[in-house]
């Protein structure tokens, strides 16, 4: 499965809902979309990973670079909805500590 991205804007934030796999072949599309949002002046960007079933190191690289780019522009980038393998890779790499903001509706606060 490829990657589909859908952007919505509400309550002062832009949310990119991703669906599919974020890998070497699709990560550039996500990088471009995130960069465009921040460069267009969005100050709060959320990447919704609830429908993402796989994220490799190229996808993680895009998220880290987008996070740093947002911070440099006085914006905030967070991730929500990660579960299963995607959540595990974020936690294993420690990226959850600065990318994920609080518990999501899909994941209970106690992490189970």
PDB file of C-alpha atoms in Angstrom:
ATOM      1  CA  UNK A   1       0.000   0.000   0.000  1.00  0.00           C
ATOM      2  CA  UNK A   2       1.233   3.502  -0.813  1.00  0.00           C
ATOM      3  CA  UNK A   3       0.701   6.643   1.202  1.00  0.00           C
ATOM      4  CA  UNK A   4      -2.324   8.938   1.051  1.00  0.00           C
ATOM      5  CA  UNK A   5      -2.296  12.324   2.783  1.00  0.00           C
ATOM      6  CA  UNK A   6      -5.296  14.481   3.639  1.00  0.00           C
ATOM      7  CA  UNK A   7      -4.886  17.931   5.193  1.00  0.00           C
ATOM      8  CA  UNK A   8      -7.529  19.713   7.256  1.00  0.00           C
ATOM      9  CA  UNK A   9      -7.412  22.992   9.150  1.00  0.00           C
ATOM     10  CA  UNK A  10      -9.414  23.630  12.293  1.00  0.00           C
ATOM     11  CA  UNK A  11      -9.033  25.642  15.504  1.00  0.00           C
ATOM     12  CA  UNK A  12      -5.707  27.158  14.477  1.00  0.00           C
ATOM     13  CA  UNK A  13      -3.973  23.926  13.549  1.00  0.00           C
ATOM     14  CA  UNK A  14      -3.339  21.944  10.402  1.00  0.00           C
ATOM     15  CA  UNK A  15      -3.715  18.184  10.595  1.00  0.00           C
ATOM     16  CA  UNK A  16      -2.243  15.811   8.059  1.00  0.00           C
ATOM     17  CA  UNK A  17      -3.986  12.453   8.199  1.00  0.00           C
ATOM     18  CA  UNK A  18      -1.710   9.824   6.692  1.00  0.00           C
ATOM     19  CA  UNK A  19      -2.954   6.448   5.456  1.00  0.00           C
ATOM     20  CA  UNK A  20      -0.766   3.541   4.386  1.00  0.00           C
ATOM     21  CA  UNK A  21       2.988   3.098   4.717  1.00  0.00           C
ATOM     22  CA  UNK A  22       5.658   5.735   5.237  1.00  0.00           C
ATOM     23  CA  UNK A  23       8.795   4.354   3.654  1.00  0.00           C
ATOM     24  CA  UNK A  24      11.632   5.244   1.305  1.00  0.00           C
ATOM     25  CA  UNK A  25       9.231   5.541  -1.628  1.00  0.00           C
ATOM     26  CA  UNK A  26       6.579   7.679   0.065  1.00  0.00           C
ATOM     27  CA  UNK A  27       8.380   9.711   2.722  1.00  0.00           C
ATOM     28  CA  UNK A  28       9.312  12.521   0.309  1.00  0.00           C
ATOM     29  CA  UNK A  29       5.629  13.304  -0.247  1.00  0.00           C
ATOM     30  CA  UNK A  30       5.109  13.667   3.518  1.00  0.00           C
ATOM     31  CA  UNK A  31       8.259  15.793   3.861  1.00  0.00           C
ATOM     32  CA  UNK A  32       7.088  18.127   1.106  1.00  0.00           C
ATOM     33  CA  UNK A  33       3.616  18.535   2.620  1.00  0.00           C
ATOM     34  CA  UNK A  34       4.952  19.226   6.129  1.00  0.00           C
ATOM     35  CA  UNK A  35       7.510  21.744   4.863  1.00  0.00           C
ATOM     36  CA  UNK A  36       4.875  23.538   2.777  1.00  0.00           C
ATOM     37  CA  UNK A  37       2.529  23.877   5.768  1.00  0.00           C
ATOM     38  CA  UNK A  38       5.176  25.315   8.063  1.00  0.00           C
ATOM     39  CA  UNK A  39       6.565  27.604   5.357  1.00  0.00           C
ATOM     40  CA  UNK A  40       3.015  28.834   4.644  1.00  0.00           C
ATOM     41  CA  UNK A  41       2.759  30.059   8.236  1.00  0.00           C
ATOM     42  CA  UNK A  42       1.000  27.217  10.027  1.00  0.00           C
ATOM     43  CA  UNK A  43       2.067  27.385  13.687  1.00  0.00           C
ATOM     44  CA  UNK A  44       0.547  24.096  14.876  1.00  0.00           C
ATOM     45  CA  UNK A  45       0.880  21.021  12.687  1.00  0.00           C
ATOM     46  CA  UNK A  46      -0.365  17.582  13.712  1.00  0.00           C
ATOM     47  CA  UNK A  47       0.538  14.383  11.873  1.00  0.00           C
ATOM     48  CA  UNK A  48      -2.206  11.814  12.444  1.00  0.00           C
ATOM     49  CA  UNK A  49      -0.720   8.324  12.104  1.00  0.00           C
ATOM     50  CA  UNK A  50      -3.837   6.358  13.125  1.00  0.00           C
ATOM     51  CA  UNK A  51      -4.143   4.829   9.639  1.00  0.00           C
ATOM     52  CA  UNK A  52      -0.406   4.231   9.119  1.00  0.00           C
ATOM     53  CA  UNK A  53       0.612   0.589   9.319  1.00  0.00           C
ATOM     54  CA  UNK A  54       4.356   0.965   8.733  1.00  0.00           C
ATOM     55  CA  UNK A  55       7.036   3.631   9.163  1.00  0.00           C
ATOM     56  CA  UNK A  56      10.679   2.961   8.362  1.00  0.00           C
ATOM     57  CA  UNK A  57      13.794   5.016   9.107  1.00  0.00           C
ATOM     58  CA  UNK A  58      13.160   7.351   6.172  1.00  0.00           C
ATOM     59  CA  UNK A  59       9.749   8.173   7.643  1.00  0.00           C
ATOM     60  CA  UNK A  60      11.277   8.780  11.065  1.00  0.00           C
ATOM     61  CA  UNK A  61      13.862  11.025   9.442  1.00  0.00           C
ATOM     62  CA  UNK A  62      11.097  13.082   7.815  1.00  0.00           C
ATOM     63  CA  UNK A  63       9.297  13.496  11.153  1.00  0.00           C
ATOM     64  CA  UNK A  64      12.470  14.564  12.974  1.00  0.00           C
ATOM     65  CA  UNK A  65      13.477  17.034  10.257  1.00  0.00           C
ATOM     66  CA  UNK A  66       9.944  18.448  10.079  1.00  0.00           C
ATOM     67  CA  UNK A  67       9.917  18.817  13.875  1.00  0.00           C
ATOM     68  CA  UNK A  68      13.232  20.734  13.768  1.00  0.00           C
ATOM     69  CA  UNK A  69      12.066  22.875  10.839  1.00  0.00           C
ATOM     70  CA  UNK A  70       8.848  23.744  12.678  1.00  0.00           C
ATOM     71  CA  UNK A  71      10.775  24.721  15.824  1.00  0.00           C
ATOM     72  CA  UNK A  72      13.086  26.934  13.769  1.00  0.00           C
ATOM     73  CA  UNK A  73       9.976  28.710  12.444  1.00  0.00           C
ATOM     74  CA  UNK A  74       8.439  29.087  15.945  1.00  0.00           C
ATOM     75  CA  UNK A  75       5.866  26.445  15.102  1.00  0.00           C
ATOM     76  CA  UNK A  76       4.949  23.176  16.770  1.00  0.00           C
ATOM     77  CA  UNK A  77       4.761  19.751  15.142  1.00  0.00           C
ATOM     78  CA  UNK A  78       3.285  16.788  16.982  1.00  0.00           C
ATOM     79  CA  UNK A  79       2.228  13.246  16.140  1.00  0.00           C
ATOM     80  CA  UNK A  80      -1.011  11.599  17.186  1.00  0.00           C
ATOM     81  CA  UNK A  81      -2.708   8.252  16.658  1.00  0.00           C
ATOM     82  CA  UNK A  82       0.409   6.070  16.445  1.00  0.00           C
ATOM     83  CA  UNK A  83      -0.299   2.482  17.465  1.00  0.00           C
ATOM     84  CA  UNK A  84       1.132  -0.999  16.979  1.00  0.00           C
ATOM     85  CA  UNK A  85       4.402  -1.181  15.062  1.00  0.00           C
ATOM     86  CA  UNK A  86       4.472   2.565  14.404  1.00  0.00           C
ATOM     87  CA  UNK A  87       4.036   3.411  18.078  1.00  0.00           C
ATOM     88  CA  UNK A  88       6.663   0.813  18.981  1.00  0.00           C
ATOM     89  CA  UNK A  89       9.265   2.296  16.640  1.00  0.00           C
ATOM     90  CA  UNK A  90       8.603   5.798  18.007  1.00  0.00           C
ATOM     91  CA  UNK A  91       9.024   4.549  21.572  1.00  0.00           C
ATOM     92  CA  UNK A  92      12.067   2.381  20.813  1.00  0.00           C
ATOM     93  CA  UNK A  93      13.877   5.306  19.188  1.00  0.00           C
ATOM     94  CA  UNK A  94      12.807   7.754  21.901  1.00  0.00           C
ATOM     95  CA  UNK A  95      11.055   9.990  19.389  1.00  0.00           C
ATOM     96  CA  UNK A  96       7.800   9.658  21.308  1.00  0.00           C
ATOM     97  CA  UNK A  97       9.234  11.927  24.016  1.00  0.00           C
ATOM     98  CA  UNK A  98       9.100  15.002  21.822  1.00  0.00           C
ATOM     99  CA  UNK A  99       6.805  14.079  18.927  1.00  0.00           C
ATOM    100  CA  UNK A 100       3.813  12.671  20.809  1.00  0.00           C
ATOM    101  CA  UNK A 101       1.874  15.129  22.932  1.00  0.00           C
ATOM    102  CA  UNK A 102      -0.084  13.351  25.659  1.00  0.00           C
ATOM    103  CA  UNK A 103      -2.338  10.308  25.247  1.00  0.00           C
ATOM    104  CA  UNK A 104      -4.490  10.025  22.144  1.00  0.00           C
ATOM    105  CA  UNK A 105      -8.084   8.868  21.889  1.00  0.00           C
ATOM    106  CA  UNK A 106      -6.849   5.686  20.217  1.00  0.00           C
ATOM    107  CA  UNK A 107      -4.404   4.828  23.022  1.00  0.00           C
ATOM    108  CA  UNK A 108      -5.328   4.777  26.708  1.00  0.00           C
ATOM    109  CA  UNK A 109      -3.276   6.956  29.062  1.00  0.00           C
ATOM    110  CA  UNK A 110      -1.699   3.917  30.714  1.00  0.00           C
ATOM    111  CA  UNK A 111      -0.245   2.773  27.372  1.00  0.00           C
ATOM    112  CA  UNK A 112      -2.192  -0.495  27.100  1.00  0.00           C
TER     113      UNK A 112
END
